[in-house]
Every structure is written in C-alpha cells, then in structure tokens.
Short mmCIF file of C-alpha atoms and ligand atoms in Angstrom, two decimals:
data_model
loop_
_atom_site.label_atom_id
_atom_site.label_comp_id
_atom_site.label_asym_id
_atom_site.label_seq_id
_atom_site.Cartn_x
_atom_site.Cartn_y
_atom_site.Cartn_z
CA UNK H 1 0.00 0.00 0.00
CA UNK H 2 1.34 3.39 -0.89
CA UNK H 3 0.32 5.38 2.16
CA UNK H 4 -0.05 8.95 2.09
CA UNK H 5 -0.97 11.62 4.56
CA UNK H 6 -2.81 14.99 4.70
CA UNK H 7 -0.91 17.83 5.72
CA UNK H 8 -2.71 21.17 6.33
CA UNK H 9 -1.07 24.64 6.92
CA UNK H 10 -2.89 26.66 8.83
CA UNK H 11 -2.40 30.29 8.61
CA UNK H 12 -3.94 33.68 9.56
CA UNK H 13 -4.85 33.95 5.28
CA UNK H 14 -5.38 30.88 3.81
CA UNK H 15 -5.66 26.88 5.01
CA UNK H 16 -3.63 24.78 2.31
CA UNK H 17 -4.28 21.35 2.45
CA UNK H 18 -2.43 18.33 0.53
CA UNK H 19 -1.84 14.68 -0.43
CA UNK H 20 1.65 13.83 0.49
CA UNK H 21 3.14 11.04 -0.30
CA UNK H 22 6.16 9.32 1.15
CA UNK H 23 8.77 11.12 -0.88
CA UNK H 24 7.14 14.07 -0.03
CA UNK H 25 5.52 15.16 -3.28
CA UNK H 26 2.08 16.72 -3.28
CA UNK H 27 -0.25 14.96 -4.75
CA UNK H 28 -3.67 16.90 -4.83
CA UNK H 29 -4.37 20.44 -3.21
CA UNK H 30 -7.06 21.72 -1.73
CA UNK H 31 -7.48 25.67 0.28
CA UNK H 32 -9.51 28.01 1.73
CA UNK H 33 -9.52 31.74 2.78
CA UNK H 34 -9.09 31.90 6.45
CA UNK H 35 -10.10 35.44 6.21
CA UNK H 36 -13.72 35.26 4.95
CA UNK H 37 -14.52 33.82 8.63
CA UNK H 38 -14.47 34.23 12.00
CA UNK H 39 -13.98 32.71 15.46
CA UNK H 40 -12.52 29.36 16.23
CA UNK H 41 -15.62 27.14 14.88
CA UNK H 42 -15.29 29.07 11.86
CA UNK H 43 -11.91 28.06 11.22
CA UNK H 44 -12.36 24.69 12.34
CA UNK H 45 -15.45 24.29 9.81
CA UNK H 46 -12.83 25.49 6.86
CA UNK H 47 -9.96 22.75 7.91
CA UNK H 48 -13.16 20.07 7.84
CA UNK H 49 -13.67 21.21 4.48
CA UNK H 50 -10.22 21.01 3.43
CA UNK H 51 -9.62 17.23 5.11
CA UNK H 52 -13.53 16.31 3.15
CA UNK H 53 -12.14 17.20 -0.18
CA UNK H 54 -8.85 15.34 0.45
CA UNK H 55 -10.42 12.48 2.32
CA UNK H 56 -11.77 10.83 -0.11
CA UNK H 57 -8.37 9.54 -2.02
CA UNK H 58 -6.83 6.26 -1.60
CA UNK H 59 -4.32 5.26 1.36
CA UNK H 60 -4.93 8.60 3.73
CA UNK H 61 -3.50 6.58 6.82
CA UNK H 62 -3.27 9.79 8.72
CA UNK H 63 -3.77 13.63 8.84
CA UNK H 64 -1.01 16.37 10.29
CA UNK H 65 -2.21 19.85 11.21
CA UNK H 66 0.53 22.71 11.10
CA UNK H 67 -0.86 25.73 13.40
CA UNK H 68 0.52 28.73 14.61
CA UNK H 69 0.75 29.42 18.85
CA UNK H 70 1.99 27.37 21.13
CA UNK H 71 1.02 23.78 20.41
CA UNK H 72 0.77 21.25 22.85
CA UNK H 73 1.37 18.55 19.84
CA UNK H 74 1.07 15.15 22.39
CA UNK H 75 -2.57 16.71 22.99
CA UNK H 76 -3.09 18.44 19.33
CA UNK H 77 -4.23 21.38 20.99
CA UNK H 78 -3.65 24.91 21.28
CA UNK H 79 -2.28 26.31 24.57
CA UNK H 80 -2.92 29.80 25.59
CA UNK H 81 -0.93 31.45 22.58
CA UNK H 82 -2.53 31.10 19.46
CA UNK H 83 -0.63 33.13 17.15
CA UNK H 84 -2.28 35.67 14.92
CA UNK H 85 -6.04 33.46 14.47
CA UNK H 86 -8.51 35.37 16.26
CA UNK H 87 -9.65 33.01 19.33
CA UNK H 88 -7.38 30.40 18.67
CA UNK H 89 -6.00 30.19 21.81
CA UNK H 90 -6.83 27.20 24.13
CA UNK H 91 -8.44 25.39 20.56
CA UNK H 92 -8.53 21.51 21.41
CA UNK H 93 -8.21 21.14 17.41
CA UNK H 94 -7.64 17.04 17.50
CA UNK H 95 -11.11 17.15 20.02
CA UNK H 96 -12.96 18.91 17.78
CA UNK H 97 -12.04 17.38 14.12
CA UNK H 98 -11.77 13.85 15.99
CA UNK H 99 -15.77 14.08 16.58
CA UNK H 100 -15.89 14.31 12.58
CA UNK H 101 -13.34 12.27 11.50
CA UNK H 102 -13.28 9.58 13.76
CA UNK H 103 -11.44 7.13 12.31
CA UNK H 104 -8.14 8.79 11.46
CA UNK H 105 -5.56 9.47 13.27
CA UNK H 106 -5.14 13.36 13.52
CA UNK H 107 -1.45 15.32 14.39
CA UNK H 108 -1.05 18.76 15.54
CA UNK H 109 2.31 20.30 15.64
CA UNK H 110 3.17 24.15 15.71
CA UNK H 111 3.49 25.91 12.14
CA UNK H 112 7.33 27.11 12.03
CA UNK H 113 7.92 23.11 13.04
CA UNK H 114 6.25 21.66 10.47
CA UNK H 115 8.54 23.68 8.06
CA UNK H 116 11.43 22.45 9.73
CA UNK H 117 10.37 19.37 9.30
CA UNK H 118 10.17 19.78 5.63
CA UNK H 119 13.07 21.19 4.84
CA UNK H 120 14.68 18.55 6.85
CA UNK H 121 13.12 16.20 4.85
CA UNK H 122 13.60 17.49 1.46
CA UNK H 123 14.81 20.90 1.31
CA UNK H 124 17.37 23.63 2.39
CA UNK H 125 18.55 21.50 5.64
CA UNK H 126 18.49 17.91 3.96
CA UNK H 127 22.04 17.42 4.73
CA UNK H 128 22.37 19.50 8.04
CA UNK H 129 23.13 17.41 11.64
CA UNK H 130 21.21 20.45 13.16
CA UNK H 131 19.36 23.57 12.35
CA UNK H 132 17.62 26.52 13.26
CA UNK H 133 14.83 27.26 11.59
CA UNK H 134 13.35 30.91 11.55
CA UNK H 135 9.93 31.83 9.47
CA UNK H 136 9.85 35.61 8.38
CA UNK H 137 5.96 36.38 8.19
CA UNK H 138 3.66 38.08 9.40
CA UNK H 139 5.41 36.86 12.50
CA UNK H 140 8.16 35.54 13.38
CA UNK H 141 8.47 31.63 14.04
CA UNK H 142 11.72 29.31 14.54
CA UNK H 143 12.34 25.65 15.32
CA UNK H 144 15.15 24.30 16.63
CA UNK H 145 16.46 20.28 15.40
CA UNK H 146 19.32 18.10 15.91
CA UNK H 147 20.02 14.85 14.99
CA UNK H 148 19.82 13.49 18.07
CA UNK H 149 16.56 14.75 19.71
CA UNK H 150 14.24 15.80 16.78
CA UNK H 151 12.56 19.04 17.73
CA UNK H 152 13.11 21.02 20.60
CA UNK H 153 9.88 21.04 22.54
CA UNK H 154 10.88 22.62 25.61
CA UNK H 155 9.35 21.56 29.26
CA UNK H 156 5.43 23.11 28.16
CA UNK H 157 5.57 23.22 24.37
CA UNK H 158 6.88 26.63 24.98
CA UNK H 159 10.51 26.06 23.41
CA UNK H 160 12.07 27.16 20.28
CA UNK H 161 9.55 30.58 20.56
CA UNK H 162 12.22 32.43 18.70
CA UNK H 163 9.84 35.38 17.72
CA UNK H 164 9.18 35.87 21.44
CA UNK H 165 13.10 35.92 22.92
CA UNK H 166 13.42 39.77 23.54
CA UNK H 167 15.65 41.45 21.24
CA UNK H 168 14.94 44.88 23.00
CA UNK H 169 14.42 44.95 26.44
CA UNK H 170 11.67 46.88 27.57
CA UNK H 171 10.95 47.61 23.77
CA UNK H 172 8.17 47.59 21.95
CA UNK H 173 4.38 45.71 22.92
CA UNK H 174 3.90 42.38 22.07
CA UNK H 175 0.50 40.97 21.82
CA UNK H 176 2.21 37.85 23.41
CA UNK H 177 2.03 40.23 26.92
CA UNK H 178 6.40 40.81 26.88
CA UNK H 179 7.57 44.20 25.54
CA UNK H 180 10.91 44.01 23.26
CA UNK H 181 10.00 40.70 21.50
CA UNK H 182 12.35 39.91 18.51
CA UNK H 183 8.76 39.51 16.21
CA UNK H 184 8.00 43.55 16.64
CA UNK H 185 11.07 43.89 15.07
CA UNK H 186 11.90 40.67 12.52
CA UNK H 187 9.11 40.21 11.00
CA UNK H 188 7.05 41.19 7.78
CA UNK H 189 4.65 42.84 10.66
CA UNK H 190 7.23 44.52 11.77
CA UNK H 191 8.18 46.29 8.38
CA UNK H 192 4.88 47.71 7.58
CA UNK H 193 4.45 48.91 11.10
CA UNK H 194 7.50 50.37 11.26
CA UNK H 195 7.36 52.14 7.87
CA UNK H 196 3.74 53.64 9.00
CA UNK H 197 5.09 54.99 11.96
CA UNK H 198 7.65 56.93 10.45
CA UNK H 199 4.98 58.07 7.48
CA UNK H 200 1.70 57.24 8.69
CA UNK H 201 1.44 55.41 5.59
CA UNK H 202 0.64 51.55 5.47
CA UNK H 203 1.95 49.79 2.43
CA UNK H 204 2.30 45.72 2.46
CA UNK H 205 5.44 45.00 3.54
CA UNK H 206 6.32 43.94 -0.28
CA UNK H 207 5.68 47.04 -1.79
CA UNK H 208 8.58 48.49 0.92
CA UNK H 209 10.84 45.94 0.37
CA UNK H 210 10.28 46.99 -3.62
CA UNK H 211 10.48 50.45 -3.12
CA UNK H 212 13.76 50.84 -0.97
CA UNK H 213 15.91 51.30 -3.83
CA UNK H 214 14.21 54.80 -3.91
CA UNK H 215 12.28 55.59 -1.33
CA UNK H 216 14.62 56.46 1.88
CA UNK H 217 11.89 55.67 4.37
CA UNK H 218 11.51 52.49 2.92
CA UNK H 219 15.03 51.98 3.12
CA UNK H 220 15.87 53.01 6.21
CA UNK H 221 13.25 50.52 7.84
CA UNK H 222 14.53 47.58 5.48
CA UNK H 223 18.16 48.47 6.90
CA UNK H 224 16.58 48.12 10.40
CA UNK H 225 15.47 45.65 10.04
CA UNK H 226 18.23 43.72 8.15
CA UNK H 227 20.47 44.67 10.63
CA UNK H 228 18.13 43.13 13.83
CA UNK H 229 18.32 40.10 11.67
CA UNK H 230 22.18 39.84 11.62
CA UNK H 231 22.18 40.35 15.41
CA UNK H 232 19.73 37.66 16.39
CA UNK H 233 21.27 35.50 14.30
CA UNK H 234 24.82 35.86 16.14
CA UNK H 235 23.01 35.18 19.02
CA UNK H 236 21.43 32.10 18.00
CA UNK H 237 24.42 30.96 16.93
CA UNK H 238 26.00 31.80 20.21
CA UNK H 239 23.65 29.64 22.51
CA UNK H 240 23.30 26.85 19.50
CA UNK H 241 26.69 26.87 17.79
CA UNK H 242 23.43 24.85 15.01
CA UNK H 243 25.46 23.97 11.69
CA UNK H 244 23.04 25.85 9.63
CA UNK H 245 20.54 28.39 9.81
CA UNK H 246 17.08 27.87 7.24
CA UNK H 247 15.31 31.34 6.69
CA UNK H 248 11.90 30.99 5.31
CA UNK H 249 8.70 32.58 5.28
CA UNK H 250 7.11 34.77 3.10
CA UNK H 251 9.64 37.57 3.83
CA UNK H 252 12.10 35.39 2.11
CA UNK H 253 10.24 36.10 -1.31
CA UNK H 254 11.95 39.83 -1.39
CA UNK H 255 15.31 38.63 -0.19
CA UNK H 256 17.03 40.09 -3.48
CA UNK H 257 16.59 43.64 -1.32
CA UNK H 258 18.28 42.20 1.81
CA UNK H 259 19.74 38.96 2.15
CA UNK H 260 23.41 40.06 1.19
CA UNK H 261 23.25 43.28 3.45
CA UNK H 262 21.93 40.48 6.02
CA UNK H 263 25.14 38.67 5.72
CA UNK H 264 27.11 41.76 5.35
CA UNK H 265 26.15 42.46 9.08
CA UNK H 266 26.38 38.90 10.26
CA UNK H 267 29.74 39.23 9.62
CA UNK H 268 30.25 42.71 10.80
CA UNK H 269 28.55 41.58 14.65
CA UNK H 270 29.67 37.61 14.79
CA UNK H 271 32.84 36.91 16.54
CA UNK H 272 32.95 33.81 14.56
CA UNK H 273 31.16 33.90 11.61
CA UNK H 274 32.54 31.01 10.05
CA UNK H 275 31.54 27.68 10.29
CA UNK H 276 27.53 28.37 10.33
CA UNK H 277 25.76 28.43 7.01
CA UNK H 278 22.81 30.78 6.22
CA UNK H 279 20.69 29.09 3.88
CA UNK H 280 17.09 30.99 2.41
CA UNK H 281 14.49 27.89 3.11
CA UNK H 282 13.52 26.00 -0.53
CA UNK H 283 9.84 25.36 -0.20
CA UNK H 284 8.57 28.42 0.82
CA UNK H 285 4.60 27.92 0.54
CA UNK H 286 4.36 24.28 0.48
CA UNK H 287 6.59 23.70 3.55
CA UNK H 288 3.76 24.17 6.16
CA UNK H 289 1.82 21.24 4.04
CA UNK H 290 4.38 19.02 3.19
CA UNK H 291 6.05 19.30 6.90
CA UNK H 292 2.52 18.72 8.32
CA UNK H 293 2.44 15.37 6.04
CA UNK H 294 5.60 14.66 7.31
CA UNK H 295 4.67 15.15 10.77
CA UNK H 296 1.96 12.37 10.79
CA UNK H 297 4.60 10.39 9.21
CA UNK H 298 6.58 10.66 11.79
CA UNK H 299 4.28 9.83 14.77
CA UNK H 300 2.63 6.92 12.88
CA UNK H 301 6.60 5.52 12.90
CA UNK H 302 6.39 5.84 8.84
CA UNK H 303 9.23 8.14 8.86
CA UNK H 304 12.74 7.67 6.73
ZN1 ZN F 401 6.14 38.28 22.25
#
C-alpha cells in the first residue's frame, strides 16, 4: 500500500491542504480563505472542508495539522498562545475534528515546526546534523532540530519561541504580553508597522521591500530591520553553535533587497562567523503542508 498523509497549513490567510506522499511530493491540493470567517468554529469548519475534499483519495493513513501558537502537539491542541487566528487560543483542534473524522488518526504540531520538518526532509537543511529554523511572516516563528533529539519542545511546548526571545528589552508591545520581542522587530509585521510609523502610511510589507531602492523611508526601515536580523542571528548561533541556519517565510520572497546586506552584518557583529551556514528555506509555501504530512509520518513511525 502506498500510504499517504494529509498535511494542512494553517495560517492567519489561507488553510492549504495536501496529499503527500512518502517522498514528499504533493499529490492533490485543496485551500480556503481563512479570512472570509471568523472565530474558532469558523476556522475549524474550513480545515473540515479542506480534510472532506482530500479524504476521499486512496491510502490517507493519517492527517497532520501545522498551526501557529503554542502547540501542545502530544494533545493536538492549542495552549494559551494562538498566534495571529482570532480566538485560537486554548483550541482543542484534535477534540474537535476527531468528533468528525473519527477514524483517522489526527497530528497537531506548531506551524514554524512543520517547516522544519520539511526542509529537513527534502529541502534547504536535507544534509544538516542540526538547524535553526526561523519563518519571516507576518510573524516571526523558529524551530530548533538536531540529529539526536528531533525538535526542541521545551518543558510546556513553549521552546524554540524564537519570535518571542526579547531582542529589546523593555521595547516595543507584544501581543504575546512581553515588551521588546524579537517579532516587533523581525518580522514582515514589523516592516509595515515600522514604515507607518515613520509616514503614517501603510503599504504591504512587499511594496517596501520593492520600493527601498528609492524611497529612503523604505530603506531606512529595510536596513533596520536587516540589521536586527544579523544580530539575532549571532546570538542564536551563540547559545546553538546549530550547523546551519534555514530562513523561510514569506519575507524570504523579497530577499534580493536584503539577504546580502543580512550577511554583510552577520559578519560585521559575529565573533565567529565562520563555520555556520545561512541558507534561504527552498519550499517556501508548500513547507507548512508538506512538513505537516511529514509530521503524521513521523508519529505513525512511517518516517525515513
Ligand atoms: Zn512576544
């Protein structure tokens, strides 16, 4: 039997779901806007419909659910951080889609983990003994993997929060509750609010990234950014010495207007940079899907 899963990114825009097969190719899609509804059963209704239009194939032995927050992923359920879905927080997702699929086996894991877990598999960290992931977005998310222990977890599903280590102290709010976080300041949020602050104008953080060859505004917040980058980056390396660093995450899309200033500074701020690769991430939109796939892979002991 050639057994496949169904992984399903979950984000604050759109819910991609897929077929994923065993070499983790993507067999047949199937989304939904996130932003048409609200609340948690809202959401929950849309990843139903996602799972009934994939259901129906051959061999679906199990389903894995990539979410933003912090995921308790033994329980499948959302603790009380749920990232940037509205009431998401404290969302027993396995409960709920267990009552309507009852006889599959449903995975939840947190969304910048999932993409680790792809790249892992098949992408920029393939041949890496450990990593760091980091997913520029709307937020910021990172996952941390060796060889040796799989994902770090931490004590309360709380570890490898990389948006939320403070890069500032007493800095700027986070809507996590800390002030400073490294997301208000690394992050494709962080861009646009940044840039309307200094011209109480809000452009998508695309459209800045595009216009910072000419516009100095733009530039000077891309350069702020860039430069945060660099410096959490030498101090990830400094706690996790990780052989490689994966950058993904929408963000990643306009890297042509930053990733070689990002280096530049890397270099300028490391005391070693040697010996650590920065590497941009290679899947980009599918990662969340295919490392969700992967995920229930993994816990149903169908791994390689
Ligand atoms: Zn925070």
């Amino acid at each position: 039997m050639d057994r496949r899963t169904i992984g399903i990114d979950l984000g604050g825009t759109s819910i991609y779901g897929g077929i994923i097969n065993r070499d983790g190719n993507i067999l047949k899609r199937a989304n939904r806007d996130t932003k048409t509804v609200e609340g948690r059963e809202g959401v929950l209704g849309l990843i139903a419909e996602v799972i009934e239009e994939l259901i129906q194939e051959r061999d679906v032995v199990a389903i894995g659910i990539g979410s933003p927050g912090f995921i308790d992923s033994n329980e499948g359920k959302v603790l009380q951080v749920g990232g940037n879905i509205e009431g998401w927080a404290n969302t027993n997702i396995r409960g709920k889609l267990s009552k309507r699929f009852p006889h599959i086996p449903i995975y939840v894991e947190n969304d910048a983990n999932v993409a680790a877990l792809c790249e892992h598999w098949i992408g920029a960290a393939k041949n890496l003994s450990s990593f760091i992931m980091i997913t520029l977005g709307t937020g910021l998310g990172g996952a941390i993997y060796t060889g040796e222990e799989g994902l770090l977890t931490g004590h309360g599903f709380q570890g490898a929060e990389l948006g939320h280590a403070i890069l500032y102290p007493k800095g700027r709010q986070c809507n996590c509750g800390q002030q400073g976080c490294a997301e208000e300041y690394i992050s494709g949020t962080a861009v646009e609010n940044r840039y309307a602050e200094l011209t109480s104008i809000r452009k998508k953080g695309k459209e800045i990234f595009l216009s910072s060859k000419d516009d100095a505004i733009a530039s000077k917040v891309i350069d702020e950014f860039v430069e945060n980058l660099a410096i959490y980056l030498v101090t990830l390396k400094n706690i996790f010495d990780p052989e490689g660093i994966v950058i993904g995450g929408g963000v990643i899309n306009s890297r042509e207007y930053w990733w070689d200033m990002m280096l530049d500074y890397y270099r300028r701020y490391s005391n070693s940079p040697e010996g650590m690769k920065i590497l941009p991430a290679i899947y980009l939109n599918d990662a969340g899907m295919i490392g969700a796939g992967k995920a229930a892979f993994d816990r149903l002991g169908l791994g390689k």
